[in-house]
C-alpha positions as a LaTeX table, in Angstrom:
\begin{tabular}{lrrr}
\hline
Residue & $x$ (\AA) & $y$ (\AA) & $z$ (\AA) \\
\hline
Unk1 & 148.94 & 53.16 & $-39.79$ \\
Unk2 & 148.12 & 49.61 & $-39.70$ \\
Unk3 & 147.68 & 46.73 & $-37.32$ \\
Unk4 & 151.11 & 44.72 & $-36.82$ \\
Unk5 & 151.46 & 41.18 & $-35.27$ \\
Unk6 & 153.90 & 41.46 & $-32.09$ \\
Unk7 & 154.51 & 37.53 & $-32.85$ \\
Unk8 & 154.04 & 36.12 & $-36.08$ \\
Unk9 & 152.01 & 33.20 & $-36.29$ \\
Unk10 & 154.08 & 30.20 & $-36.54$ \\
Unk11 & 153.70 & 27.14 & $-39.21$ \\
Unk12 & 151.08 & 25.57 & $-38.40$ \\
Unk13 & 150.93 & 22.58 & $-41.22$ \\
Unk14 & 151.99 & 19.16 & $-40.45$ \\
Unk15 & 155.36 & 19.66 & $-41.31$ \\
Unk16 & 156.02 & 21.26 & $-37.94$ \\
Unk17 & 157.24 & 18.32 & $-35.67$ \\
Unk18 & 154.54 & 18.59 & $-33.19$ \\
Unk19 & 152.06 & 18.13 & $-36.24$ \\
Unk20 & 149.25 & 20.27 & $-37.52$ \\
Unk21 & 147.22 & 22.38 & $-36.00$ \\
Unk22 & 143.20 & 20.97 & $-35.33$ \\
Unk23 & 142.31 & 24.17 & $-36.92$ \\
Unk24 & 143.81 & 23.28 & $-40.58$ \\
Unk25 & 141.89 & 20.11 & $-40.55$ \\
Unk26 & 139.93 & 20.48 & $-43.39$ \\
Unk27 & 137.54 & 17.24 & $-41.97$ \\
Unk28 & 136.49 & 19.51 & $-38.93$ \\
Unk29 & 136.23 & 22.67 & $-40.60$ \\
Unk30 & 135.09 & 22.13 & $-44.53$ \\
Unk31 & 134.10 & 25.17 & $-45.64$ \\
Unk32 & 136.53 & 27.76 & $-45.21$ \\
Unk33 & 133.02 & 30.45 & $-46.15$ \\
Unk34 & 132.66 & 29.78 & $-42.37$ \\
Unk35 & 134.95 & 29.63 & $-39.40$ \\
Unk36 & 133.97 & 27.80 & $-36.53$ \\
Unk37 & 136.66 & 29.81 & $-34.52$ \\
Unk38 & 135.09 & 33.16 & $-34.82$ \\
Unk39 & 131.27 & 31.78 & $-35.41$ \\
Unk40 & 130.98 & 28.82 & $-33.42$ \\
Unk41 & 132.72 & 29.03 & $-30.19$ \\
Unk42 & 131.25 & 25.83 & $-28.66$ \\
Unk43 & 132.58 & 23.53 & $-31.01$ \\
Unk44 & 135.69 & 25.39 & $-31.72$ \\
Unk45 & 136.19 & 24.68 & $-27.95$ \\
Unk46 & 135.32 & 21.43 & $-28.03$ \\
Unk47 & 137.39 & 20.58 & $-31.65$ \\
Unk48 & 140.33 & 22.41 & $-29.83$ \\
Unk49 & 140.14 & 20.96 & $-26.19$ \\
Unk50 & 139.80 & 17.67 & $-27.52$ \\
Unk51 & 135.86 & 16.69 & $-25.96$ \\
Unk52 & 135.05 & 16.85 & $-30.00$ \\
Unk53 & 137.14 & 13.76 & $-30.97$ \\
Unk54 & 139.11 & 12.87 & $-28.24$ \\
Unk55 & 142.57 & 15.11 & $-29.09$ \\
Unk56 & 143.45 & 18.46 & $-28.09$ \\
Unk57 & 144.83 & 20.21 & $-30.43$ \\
Unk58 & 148.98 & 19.33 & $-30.32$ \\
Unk59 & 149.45 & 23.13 & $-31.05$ \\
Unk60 & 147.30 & 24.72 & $-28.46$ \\
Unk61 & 149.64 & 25.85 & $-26.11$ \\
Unk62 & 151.62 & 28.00 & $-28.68$ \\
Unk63 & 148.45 & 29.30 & $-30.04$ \\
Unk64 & 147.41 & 30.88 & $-27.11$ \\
Unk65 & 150.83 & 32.53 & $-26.74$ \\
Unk66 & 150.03 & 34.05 & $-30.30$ \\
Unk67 & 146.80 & 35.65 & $-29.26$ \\
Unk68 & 147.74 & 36.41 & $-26.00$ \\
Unk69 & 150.91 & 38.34 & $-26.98$ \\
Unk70 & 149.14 & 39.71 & $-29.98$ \\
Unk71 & 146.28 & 40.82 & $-27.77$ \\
Unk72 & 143.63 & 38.72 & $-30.42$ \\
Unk73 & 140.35 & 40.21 & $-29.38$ \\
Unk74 & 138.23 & 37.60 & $-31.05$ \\
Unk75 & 137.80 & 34.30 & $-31.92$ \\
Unk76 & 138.88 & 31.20 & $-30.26$ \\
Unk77 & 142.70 & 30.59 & $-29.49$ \\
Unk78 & 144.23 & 27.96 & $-27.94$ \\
Unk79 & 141.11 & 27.13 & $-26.18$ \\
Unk80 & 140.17 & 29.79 & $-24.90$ \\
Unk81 & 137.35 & 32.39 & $-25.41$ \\
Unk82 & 138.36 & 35.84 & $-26.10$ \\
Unk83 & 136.86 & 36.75 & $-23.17$ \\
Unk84 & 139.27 & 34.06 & $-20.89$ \\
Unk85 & 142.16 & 35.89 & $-22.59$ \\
Unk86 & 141.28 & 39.25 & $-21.32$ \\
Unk87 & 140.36 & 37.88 & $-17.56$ \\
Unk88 & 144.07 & 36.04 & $-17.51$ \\
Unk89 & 145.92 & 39.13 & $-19.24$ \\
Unk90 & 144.13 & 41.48 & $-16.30$ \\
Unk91 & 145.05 & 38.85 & $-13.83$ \\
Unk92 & 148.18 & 38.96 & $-14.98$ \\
Unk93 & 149.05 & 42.27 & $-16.55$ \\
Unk94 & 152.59 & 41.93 & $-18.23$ \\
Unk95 & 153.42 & 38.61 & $-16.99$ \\
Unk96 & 153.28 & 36.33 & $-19.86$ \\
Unk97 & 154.80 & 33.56 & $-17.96$ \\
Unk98 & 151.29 & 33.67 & $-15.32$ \\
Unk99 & 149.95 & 32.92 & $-19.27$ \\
Unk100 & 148.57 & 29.13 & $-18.30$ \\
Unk101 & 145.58 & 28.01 & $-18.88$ \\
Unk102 & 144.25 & 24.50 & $-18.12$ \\
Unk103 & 140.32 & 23.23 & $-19.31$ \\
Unk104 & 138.38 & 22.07 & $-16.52$ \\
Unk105 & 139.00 & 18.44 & $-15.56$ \\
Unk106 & 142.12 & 18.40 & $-17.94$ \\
Unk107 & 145.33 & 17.54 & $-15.38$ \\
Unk108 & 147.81 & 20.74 & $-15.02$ \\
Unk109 & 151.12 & 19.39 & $-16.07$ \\
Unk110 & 153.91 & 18.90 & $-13.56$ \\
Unk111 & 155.38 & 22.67 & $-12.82$ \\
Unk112 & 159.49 & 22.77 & $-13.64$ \\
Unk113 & 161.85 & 25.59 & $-14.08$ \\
Unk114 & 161.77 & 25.28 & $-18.10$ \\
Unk115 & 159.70 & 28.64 & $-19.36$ \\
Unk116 & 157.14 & 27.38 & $-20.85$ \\
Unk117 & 156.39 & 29.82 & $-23.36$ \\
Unk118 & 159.73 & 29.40 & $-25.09$ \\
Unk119 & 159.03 & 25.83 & $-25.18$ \\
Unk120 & 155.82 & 26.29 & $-27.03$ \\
Unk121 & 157.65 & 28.23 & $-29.75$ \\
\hline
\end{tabular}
């Protein structure tokens, strides 16, 4: 028996239209012998949040769908520490829509009826 994704990872290349994940940028992660987003969690925060250059990531939001709905138990996803990820899933135990998470100071965006999470697909 092996481990199955519930959601496949989507592309995340620059030929998506909301552009490429931070994480593929070769400039803020060179050598691909080490991951900053399962070694280095500070600056995979801060390359993902955006306090490393500026830009969050333009993919973040779908990436934490990912892990969350995959359960990831490591690593950094969509800005978030696996350890965030398990505090909002017990929060919110089978309510992926509850599934928002904000950095602090970062502005929550305006709240409409649109579900979110099928927007970030």
């Amino acid at each position: 028996m092996g481990i199955r994704a519930v959601v496949n990872a989507p592309d995340w290349s620059g030929a998506h239209h909301r552009g490429e994940a931070k994480c593929r940028d070769s400039r803020l992660t060179p050598a691909r012998d080490r991951d900053v987003f399962f070694e280095d969690e500070v600056l995979a925060l801060d390359i993902c949040n955006g306090t490393y250059d500026g830009q969050v990531c333009p993919r973040r939001t779908e990436c934490l769908r990912v892990a969350m709905v995959n359960k990831e138990n490591y690593g950094i996803w969509g800005g978030m520490t696996s350890g965030d990820r398990l505090a909002m899933r017990m929060r919110n135990p089978g309510r992926p829509e509850r599934w928002i998470w904000h950095p602090h100071g970062e502005a929550e965006p305006p709240t409409n009826e649109e579900n979110q999470w099928s927007a970030a697909s």
